[in-house]
Every structure is written in C-alpha cells, then in structure tokens.
mmCIF file of N, CA and C in Angstrom:
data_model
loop_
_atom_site.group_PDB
_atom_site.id
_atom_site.type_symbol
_atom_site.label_atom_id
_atom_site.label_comp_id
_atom_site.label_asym_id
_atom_site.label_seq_id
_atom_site.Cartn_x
_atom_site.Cartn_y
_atom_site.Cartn_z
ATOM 1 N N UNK M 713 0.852 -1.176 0.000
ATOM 2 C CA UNK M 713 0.000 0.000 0.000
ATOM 3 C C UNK M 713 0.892 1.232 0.000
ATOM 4 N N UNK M 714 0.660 2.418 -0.874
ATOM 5 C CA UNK M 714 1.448 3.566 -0.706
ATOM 6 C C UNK M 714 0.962 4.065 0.289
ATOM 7 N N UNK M 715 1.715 5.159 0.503
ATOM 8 C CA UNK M 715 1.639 6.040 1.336
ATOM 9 C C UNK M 715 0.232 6.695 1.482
ATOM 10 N N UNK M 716 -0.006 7.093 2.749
ATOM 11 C CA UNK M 716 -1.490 7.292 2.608
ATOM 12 C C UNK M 716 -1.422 9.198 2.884
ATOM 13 N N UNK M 717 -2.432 9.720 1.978
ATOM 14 C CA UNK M 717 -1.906 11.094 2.065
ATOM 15 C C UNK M 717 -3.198 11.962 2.531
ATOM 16 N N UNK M 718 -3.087 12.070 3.686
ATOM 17 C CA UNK M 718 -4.376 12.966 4.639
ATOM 18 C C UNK M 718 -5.104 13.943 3.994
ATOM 19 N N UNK M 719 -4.122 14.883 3.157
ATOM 20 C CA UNK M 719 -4.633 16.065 2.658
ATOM 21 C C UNK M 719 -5.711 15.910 1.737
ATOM 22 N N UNK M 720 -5.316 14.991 1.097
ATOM 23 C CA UNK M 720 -6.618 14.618 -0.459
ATOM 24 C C UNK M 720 -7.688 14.293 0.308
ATOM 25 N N UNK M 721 -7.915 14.067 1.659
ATOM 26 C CA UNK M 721 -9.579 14.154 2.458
ATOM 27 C C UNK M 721 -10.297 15.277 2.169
ATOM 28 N N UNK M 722 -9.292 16.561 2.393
ATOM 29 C CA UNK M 722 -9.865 17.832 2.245
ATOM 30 C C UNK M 722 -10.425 17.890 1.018
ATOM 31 N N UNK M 723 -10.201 17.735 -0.087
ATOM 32 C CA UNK M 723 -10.840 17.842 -1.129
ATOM 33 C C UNK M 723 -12.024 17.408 -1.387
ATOM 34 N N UNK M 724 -12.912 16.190 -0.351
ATOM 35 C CA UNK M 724 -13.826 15.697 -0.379
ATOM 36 C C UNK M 724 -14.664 16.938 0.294
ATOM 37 N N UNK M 725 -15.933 17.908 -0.279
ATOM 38 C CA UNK M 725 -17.044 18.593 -0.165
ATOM 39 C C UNK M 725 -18.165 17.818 -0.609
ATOM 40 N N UNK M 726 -19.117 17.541 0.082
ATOM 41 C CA UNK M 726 -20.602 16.935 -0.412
ATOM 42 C C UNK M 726 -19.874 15.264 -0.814
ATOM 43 N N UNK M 727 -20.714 14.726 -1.230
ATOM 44 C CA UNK M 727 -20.506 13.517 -1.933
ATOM 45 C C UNK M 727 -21.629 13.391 -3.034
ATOM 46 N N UNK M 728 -21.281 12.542 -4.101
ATOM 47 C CA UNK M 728 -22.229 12.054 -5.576
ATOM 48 C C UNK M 728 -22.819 10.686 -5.239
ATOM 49 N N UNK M 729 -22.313 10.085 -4.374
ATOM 50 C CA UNK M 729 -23.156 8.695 -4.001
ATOM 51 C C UNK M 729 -22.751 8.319 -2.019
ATOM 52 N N UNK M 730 -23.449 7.166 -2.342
ATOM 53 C CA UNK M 730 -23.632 6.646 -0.545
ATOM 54 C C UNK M 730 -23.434 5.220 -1.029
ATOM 55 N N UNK M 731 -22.516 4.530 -0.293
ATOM 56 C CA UNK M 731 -22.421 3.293 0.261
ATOM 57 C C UNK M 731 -22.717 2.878 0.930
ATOM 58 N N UNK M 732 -23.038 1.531 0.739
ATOM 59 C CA UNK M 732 -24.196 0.826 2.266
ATOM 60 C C UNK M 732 -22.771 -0.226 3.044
ATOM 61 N N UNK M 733 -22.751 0.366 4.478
ATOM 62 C CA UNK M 733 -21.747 -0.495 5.134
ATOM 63 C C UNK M 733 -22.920 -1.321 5.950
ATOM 64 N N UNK M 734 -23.946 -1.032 6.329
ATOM 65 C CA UNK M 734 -24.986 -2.087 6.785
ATOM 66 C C UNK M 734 -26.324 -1.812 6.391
ATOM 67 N N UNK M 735 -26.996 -2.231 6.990
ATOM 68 C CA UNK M 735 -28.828 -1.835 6.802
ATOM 69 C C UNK M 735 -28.825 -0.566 7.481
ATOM 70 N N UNK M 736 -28.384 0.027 8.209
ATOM 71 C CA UNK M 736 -28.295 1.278 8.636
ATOM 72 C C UNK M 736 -27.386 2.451 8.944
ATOM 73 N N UNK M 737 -26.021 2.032 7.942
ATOM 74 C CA UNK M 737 -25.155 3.080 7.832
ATOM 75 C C UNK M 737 -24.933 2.805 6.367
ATOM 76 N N UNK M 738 -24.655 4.625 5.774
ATOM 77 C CA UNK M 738 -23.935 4.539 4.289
ATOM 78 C C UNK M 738 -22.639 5.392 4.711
ATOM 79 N N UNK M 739 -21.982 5.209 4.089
ATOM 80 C CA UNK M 739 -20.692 5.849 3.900
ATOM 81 C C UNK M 739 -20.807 6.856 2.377
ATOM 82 N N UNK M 740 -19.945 8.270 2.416
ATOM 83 C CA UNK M 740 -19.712 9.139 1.218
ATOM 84 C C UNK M 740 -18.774 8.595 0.575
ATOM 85 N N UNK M 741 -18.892 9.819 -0.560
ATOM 86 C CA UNK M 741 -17.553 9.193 -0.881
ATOM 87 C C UNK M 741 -16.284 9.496 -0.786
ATOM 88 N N UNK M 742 -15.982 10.647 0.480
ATOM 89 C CA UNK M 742 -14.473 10.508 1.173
ATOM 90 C C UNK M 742 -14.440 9.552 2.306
ATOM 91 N N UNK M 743 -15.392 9.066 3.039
ATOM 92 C CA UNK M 743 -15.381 8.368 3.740
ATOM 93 C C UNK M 743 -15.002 6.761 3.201
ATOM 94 N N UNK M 744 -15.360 6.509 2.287
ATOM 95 C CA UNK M 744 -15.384 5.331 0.977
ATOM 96 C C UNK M 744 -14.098 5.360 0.992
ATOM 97 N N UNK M 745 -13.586 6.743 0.323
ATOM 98 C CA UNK M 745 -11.820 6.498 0.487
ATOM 99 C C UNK M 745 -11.112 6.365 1.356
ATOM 100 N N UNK M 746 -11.334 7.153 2.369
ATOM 101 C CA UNK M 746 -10.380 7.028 3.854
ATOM 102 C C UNK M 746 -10.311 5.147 4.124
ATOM 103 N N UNK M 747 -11.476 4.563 4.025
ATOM 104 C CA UNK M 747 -12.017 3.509 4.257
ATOM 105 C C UNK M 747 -10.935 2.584 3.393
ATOM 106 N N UNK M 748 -10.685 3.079 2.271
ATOM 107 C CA UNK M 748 -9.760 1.735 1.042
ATOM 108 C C UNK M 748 -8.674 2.618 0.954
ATOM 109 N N UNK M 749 -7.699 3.702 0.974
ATOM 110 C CA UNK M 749 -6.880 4.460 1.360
ATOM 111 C C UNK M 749 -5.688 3.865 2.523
ATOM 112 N N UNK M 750 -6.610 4.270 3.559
ATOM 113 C CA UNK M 750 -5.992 3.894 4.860
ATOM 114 C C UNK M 750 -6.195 2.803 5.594
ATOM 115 N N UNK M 751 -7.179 1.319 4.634
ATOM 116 C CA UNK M 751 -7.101 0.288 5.148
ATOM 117 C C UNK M 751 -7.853 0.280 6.627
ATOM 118 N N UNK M 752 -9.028 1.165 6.544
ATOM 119 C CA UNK M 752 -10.117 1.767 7.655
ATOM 120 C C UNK M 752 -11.262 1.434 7.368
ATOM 121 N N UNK M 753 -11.306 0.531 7.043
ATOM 122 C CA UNK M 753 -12.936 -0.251 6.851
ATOM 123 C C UNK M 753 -13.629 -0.914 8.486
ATOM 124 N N UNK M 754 -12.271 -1.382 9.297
ATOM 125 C CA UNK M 754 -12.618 -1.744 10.679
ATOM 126 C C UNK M 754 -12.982 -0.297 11.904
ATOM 127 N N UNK M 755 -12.526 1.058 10.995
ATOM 128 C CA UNK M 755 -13.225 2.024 12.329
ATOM 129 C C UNK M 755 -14.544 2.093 11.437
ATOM 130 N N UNK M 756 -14.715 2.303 10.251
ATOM 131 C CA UNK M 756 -15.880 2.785 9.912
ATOM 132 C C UNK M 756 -16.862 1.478 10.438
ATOM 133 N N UNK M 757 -16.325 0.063 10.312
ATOM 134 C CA UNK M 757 -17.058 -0.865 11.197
ATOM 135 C C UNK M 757 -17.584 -0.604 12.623
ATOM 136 N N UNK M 758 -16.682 0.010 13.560
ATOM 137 C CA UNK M 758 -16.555 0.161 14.881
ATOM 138 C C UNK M 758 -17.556 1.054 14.935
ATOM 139 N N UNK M 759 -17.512 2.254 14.386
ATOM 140 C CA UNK M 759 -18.273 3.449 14.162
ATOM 141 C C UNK M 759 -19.424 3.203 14.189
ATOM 142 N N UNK M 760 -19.935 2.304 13.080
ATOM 143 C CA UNK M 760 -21.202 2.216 12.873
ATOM 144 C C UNK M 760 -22.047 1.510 13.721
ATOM 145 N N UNK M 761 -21.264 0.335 14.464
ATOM 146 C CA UNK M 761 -21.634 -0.584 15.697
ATOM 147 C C UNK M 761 -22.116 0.369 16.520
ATOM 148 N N UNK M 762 -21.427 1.373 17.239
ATOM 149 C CA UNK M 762 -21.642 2.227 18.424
ATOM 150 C C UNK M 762 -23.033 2.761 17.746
ATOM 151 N N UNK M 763 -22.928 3.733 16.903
ATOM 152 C CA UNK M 763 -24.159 4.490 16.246
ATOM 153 C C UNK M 763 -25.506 3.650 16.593
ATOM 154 N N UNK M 764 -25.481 2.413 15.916
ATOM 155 C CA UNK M 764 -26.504 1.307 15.980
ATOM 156 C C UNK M 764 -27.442 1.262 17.525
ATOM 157 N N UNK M 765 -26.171 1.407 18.303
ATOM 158 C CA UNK M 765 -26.359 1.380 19.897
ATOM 159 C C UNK M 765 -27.077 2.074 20.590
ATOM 160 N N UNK M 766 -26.300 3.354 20.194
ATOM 161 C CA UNK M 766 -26.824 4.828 20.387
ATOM 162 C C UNK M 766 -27.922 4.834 20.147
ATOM 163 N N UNK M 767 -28.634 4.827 18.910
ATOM 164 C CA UNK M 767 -29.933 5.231 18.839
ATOM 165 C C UNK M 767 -29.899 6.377 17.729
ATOM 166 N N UNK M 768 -31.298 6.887 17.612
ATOM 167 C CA UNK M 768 -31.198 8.013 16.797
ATOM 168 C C UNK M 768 -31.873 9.020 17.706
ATOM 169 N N UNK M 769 -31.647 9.288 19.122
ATOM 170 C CA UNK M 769 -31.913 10.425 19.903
ATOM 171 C C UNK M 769 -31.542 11.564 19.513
ATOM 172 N N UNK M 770 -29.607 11.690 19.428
ATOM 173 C CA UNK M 770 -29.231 12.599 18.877
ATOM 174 C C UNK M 770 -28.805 12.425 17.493
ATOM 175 N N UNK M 771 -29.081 13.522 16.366
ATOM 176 C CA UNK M 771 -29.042 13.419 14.824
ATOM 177 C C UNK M 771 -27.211 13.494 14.360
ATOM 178 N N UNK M 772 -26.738 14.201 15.478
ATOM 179 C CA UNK M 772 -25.250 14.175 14.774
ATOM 180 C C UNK M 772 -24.864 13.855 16.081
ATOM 181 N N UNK M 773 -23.394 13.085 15.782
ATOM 182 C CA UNK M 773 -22.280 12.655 16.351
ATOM 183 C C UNK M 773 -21.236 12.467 15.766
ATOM 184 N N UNK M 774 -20.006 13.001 16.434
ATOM 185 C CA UNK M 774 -18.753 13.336 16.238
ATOM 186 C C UNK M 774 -18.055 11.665 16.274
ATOM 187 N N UNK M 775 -17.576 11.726 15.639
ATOM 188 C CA UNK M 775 -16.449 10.548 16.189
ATOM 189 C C UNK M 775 -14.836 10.714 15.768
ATOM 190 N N UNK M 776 -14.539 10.452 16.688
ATOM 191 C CA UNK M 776 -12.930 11.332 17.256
ATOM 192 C C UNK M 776 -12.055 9.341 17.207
ATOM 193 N N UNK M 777 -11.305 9.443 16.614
ATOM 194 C CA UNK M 777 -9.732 8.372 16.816
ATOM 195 C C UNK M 777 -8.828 9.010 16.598
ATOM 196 N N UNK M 778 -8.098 8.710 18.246
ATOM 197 C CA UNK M 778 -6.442 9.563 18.448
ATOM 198 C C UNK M 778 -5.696 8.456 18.619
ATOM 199 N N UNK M 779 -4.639 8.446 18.041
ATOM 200 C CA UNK M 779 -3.527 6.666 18.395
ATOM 201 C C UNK M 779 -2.331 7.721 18.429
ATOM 202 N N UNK M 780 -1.626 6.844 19.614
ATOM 203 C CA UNK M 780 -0.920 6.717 20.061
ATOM 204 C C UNK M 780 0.302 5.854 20.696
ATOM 205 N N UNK M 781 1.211 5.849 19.758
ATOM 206 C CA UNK M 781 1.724 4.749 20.265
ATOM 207 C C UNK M 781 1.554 3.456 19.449
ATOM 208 N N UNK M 782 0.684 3.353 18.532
ATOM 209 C CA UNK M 782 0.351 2.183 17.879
ATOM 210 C C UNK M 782 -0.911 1.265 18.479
ATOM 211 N N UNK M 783 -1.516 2.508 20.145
ATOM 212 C CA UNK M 783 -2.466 2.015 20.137
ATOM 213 C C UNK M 783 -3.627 3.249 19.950
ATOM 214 N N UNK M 784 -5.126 3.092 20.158
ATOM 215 C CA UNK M 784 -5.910 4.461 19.733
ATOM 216 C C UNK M 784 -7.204 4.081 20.386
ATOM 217 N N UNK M 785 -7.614 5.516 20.649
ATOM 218 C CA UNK M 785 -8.924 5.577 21.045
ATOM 219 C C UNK M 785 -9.754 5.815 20.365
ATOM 220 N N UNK M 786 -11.373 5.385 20.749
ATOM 221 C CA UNK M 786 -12.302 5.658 19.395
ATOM 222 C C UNK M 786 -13.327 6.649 20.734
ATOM 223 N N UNK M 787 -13.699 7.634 20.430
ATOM 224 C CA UNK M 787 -15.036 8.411 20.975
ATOM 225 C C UNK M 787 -15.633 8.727 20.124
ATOM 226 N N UNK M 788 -17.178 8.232 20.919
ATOM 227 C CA UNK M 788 -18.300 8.937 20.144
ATOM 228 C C UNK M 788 -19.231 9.999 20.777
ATOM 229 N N UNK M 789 -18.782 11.386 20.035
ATOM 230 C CA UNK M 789 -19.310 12.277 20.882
ATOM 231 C C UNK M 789 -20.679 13.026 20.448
ATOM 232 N N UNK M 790 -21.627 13.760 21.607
ATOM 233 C CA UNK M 790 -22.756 14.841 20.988
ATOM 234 C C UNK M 790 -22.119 15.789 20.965
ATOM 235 N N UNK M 791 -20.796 15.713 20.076
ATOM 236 C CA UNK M 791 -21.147 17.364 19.067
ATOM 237 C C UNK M 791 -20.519 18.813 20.171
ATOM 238 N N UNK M 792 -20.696 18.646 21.426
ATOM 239 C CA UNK M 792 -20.589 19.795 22.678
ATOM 240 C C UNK M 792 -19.764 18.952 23.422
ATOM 241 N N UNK M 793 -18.952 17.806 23.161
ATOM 242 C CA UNK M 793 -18.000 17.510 24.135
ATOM 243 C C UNK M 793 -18.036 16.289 25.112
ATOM 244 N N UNK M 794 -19.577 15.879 25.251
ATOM 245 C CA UNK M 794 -20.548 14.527 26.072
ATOM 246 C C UNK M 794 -19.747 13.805 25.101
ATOM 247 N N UNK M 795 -19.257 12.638 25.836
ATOM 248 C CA UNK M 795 -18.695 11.739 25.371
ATOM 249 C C UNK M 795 -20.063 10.370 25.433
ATOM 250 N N UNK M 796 -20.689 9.875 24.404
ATOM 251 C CA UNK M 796 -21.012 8.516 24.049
ATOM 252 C C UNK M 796 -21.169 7.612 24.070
ATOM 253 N N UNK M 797 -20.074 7.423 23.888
ATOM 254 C CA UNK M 797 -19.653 5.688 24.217
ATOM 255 C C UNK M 797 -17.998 6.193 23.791
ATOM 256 N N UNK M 798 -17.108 5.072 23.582
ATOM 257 C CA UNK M 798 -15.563 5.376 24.121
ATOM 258 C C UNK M 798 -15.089 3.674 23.643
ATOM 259 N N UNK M 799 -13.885 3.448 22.999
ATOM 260 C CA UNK M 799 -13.336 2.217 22.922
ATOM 261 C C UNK M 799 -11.328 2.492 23.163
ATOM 262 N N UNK M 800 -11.180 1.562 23.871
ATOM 263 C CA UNK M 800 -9.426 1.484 23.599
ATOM 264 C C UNK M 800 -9.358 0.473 22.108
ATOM 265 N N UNK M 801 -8.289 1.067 21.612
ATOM 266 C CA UNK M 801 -8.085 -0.126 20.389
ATOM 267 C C UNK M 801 -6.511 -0.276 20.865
ATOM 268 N N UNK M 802 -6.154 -1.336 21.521
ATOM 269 C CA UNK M 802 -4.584 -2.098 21.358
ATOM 270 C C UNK M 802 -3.909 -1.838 20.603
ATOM 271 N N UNK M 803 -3.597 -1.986 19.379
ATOM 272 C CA UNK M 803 -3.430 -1.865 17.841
ATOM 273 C C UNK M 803 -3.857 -1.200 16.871
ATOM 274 N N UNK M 804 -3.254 -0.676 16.542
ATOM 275 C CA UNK M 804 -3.458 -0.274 15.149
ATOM 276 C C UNK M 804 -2.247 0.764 14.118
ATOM 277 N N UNK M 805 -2.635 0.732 12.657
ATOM 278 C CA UNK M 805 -1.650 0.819 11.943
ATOM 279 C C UNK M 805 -1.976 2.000 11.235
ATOM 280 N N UNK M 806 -2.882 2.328 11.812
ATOM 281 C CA UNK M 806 -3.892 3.572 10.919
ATOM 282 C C UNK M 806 -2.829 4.626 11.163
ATOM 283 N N UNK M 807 -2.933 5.220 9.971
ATOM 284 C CA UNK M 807 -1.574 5.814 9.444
ATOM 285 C C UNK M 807 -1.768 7.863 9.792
ATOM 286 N N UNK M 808 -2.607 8.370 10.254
ATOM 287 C CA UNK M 808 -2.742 9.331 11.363
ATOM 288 C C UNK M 808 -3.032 9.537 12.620
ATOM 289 N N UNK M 809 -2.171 10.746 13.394
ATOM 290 C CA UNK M 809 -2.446 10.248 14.949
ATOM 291 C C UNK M 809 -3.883 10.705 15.182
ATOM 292 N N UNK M 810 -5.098 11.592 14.412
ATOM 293 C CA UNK M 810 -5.958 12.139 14.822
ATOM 294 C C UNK M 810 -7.032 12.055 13.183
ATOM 295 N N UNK M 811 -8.066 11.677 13.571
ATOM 296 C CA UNK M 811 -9.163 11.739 12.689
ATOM 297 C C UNK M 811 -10.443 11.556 13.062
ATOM 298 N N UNK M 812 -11.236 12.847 12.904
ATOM 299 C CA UNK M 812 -12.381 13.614 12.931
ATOM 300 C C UNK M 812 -13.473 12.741 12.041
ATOM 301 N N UNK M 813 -14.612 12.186 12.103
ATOM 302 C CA UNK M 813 -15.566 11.910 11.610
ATOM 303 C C UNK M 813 -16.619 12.756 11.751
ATOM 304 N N UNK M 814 -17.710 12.707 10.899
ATOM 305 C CA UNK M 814 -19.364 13.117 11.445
ATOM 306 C C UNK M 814 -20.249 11.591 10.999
ATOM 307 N N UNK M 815 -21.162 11.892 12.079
ATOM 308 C CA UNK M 815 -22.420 11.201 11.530
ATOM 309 C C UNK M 815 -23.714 11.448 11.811
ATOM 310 N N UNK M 816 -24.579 11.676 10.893
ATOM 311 C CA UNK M 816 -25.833 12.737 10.625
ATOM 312 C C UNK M 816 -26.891 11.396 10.389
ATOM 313 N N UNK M 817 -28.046 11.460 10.887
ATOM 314 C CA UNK M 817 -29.019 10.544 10.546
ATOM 315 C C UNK M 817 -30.257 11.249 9.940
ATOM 316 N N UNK M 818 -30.430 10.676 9.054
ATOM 317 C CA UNK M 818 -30.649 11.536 8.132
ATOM 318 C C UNK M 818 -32.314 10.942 7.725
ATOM 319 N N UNK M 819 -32.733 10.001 9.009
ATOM 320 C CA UNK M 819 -34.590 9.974 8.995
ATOM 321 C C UNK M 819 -34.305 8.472 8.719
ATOM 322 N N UNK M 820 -33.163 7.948 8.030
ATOM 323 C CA UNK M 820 -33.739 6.403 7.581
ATOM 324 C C UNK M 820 -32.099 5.887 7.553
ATOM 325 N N UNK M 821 -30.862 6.648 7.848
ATOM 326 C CA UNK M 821 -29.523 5.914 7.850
ATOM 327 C C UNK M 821 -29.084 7.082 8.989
ATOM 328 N N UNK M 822 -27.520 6.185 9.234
ATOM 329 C CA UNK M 822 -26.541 7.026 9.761
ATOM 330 C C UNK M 822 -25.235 7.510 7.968
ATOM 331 N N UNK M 823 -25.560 8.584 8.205
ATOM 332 C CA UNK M 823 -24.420 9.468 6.971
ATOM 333 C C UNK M 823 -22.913 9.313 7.553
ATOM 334 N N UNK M 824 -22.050 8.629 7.219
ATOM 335 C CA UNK M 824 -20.789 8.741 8.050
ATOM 336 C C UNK M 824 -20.116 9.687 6.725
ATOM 337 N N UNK M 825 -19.225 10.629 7.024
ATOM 338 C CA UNK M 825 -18.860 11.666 6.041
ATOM 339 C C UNK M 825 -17.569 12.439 6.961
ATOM 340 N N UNK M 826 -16.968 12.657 5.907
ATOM 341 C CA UNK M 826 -15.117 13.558 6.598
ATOM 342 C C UNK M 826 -16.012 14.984 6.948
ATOM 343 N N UNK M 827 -15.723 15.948 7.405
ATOM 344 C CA UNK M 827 -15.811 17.377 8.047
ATOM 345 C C UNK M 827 -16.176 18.056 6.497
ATOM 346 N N UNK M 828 -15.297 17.758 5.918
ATOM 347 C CA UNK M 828 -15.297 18.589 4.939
ATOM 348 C C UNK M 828 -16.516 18.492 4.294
ATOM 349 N N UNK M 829 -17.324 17.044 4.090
ATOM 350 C CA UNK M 829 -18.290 16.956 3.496
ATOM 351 C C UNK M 829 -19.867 17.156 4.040
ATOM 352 N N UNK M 830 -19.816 17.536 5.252
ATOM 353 C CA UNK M 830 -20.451 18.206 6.126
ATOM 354 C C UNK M 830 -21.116 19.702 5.617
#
C-alpha cells in the first residue's frame, strides 16, 4: 500500500453517491476512500456498531480516533463535548495520529462523512 496522504480528504465537499456499510449506515464518498486508502474499513465498522447502539436520539455525532503509540482511542461524541460511548483499540496501523468523523441521521440511515463533506 502507498503512502497514505491525509490532505486529499480535504478535497472531499458533499458527496455524488452513498455506500451501504450495513442496513443502517452509508458511507460518502471521502469516507469510501479514507475507508480503502488507509485500510479503515474496521473504524468505519466500529463506528457504525456504536451508532446502531446509540440510537437516533441525537441526529449528529462526532467521532474522534487519536492513536498513540500504535495504540488508539475511538469516541463517540454529541457534538458539545458529552462523550457517548468510548473504545481502547490495542493496535493499530492507521496511518494518522488524529481523525475527525461526522455522523448525521438523516430519517432512515446514519451518513458517516469527513468534516469537509459536512
């Protein structure tokens, strides 16, 4: 796998389609890439598990992974800082120390999408 290059996220504004990662999450299409890019198909997995959990009380949630060390945390936050739910991950190879998600429910899915496409 080359090098994985953070910046080309930014370029993702809006998305042209949605991917179905289950019966109730789609992915954009920077999220699609981060996902086959950075070999991140298991947070957008993780992600969507918690969401499932959660509920659709609140419409957006943040989701925050910081690694450190080769190991990383996953939070899922409301948006003002309330933390979610929360995972340690042991491992991992994910190739930035910090990455920002959203996820918007949007009446009938969870939207998982980079900031930018927000």
């Amino acid at each position: 796998m080359s090098a994985f290059d953070q910046s080309i996220l930014t370029q993702f504004t809006g998305t042209e389609h949605y991917y179905r990662l289950n019966r109730k999450c789609v992915l954009t299409d920077g999220t699609k890439y981060l996902a086959e890019a950075a070999g991140a198909y298991w947070l957008m997995d993780a992600a969507a598990s918690y969401l499932l959990e959660l509920g659709t009380a609140d419409w957006f949630v943040l989701i925050r992974l910081v690694v450190n060390d080769s190991a990383a945390l996953l939070t899922l936050e409301d948006g003002n800082g309330r933390i979610r739910a929360h995972q340690g991950i042991p491992f991992t190879d994910f190739p930035v120390n910090e990455q920002v998600l959203y996820a918007i429910w949007d009446g009938e899915h969870w939207v998982l999408m980079l900031p930018s496409e927000y």
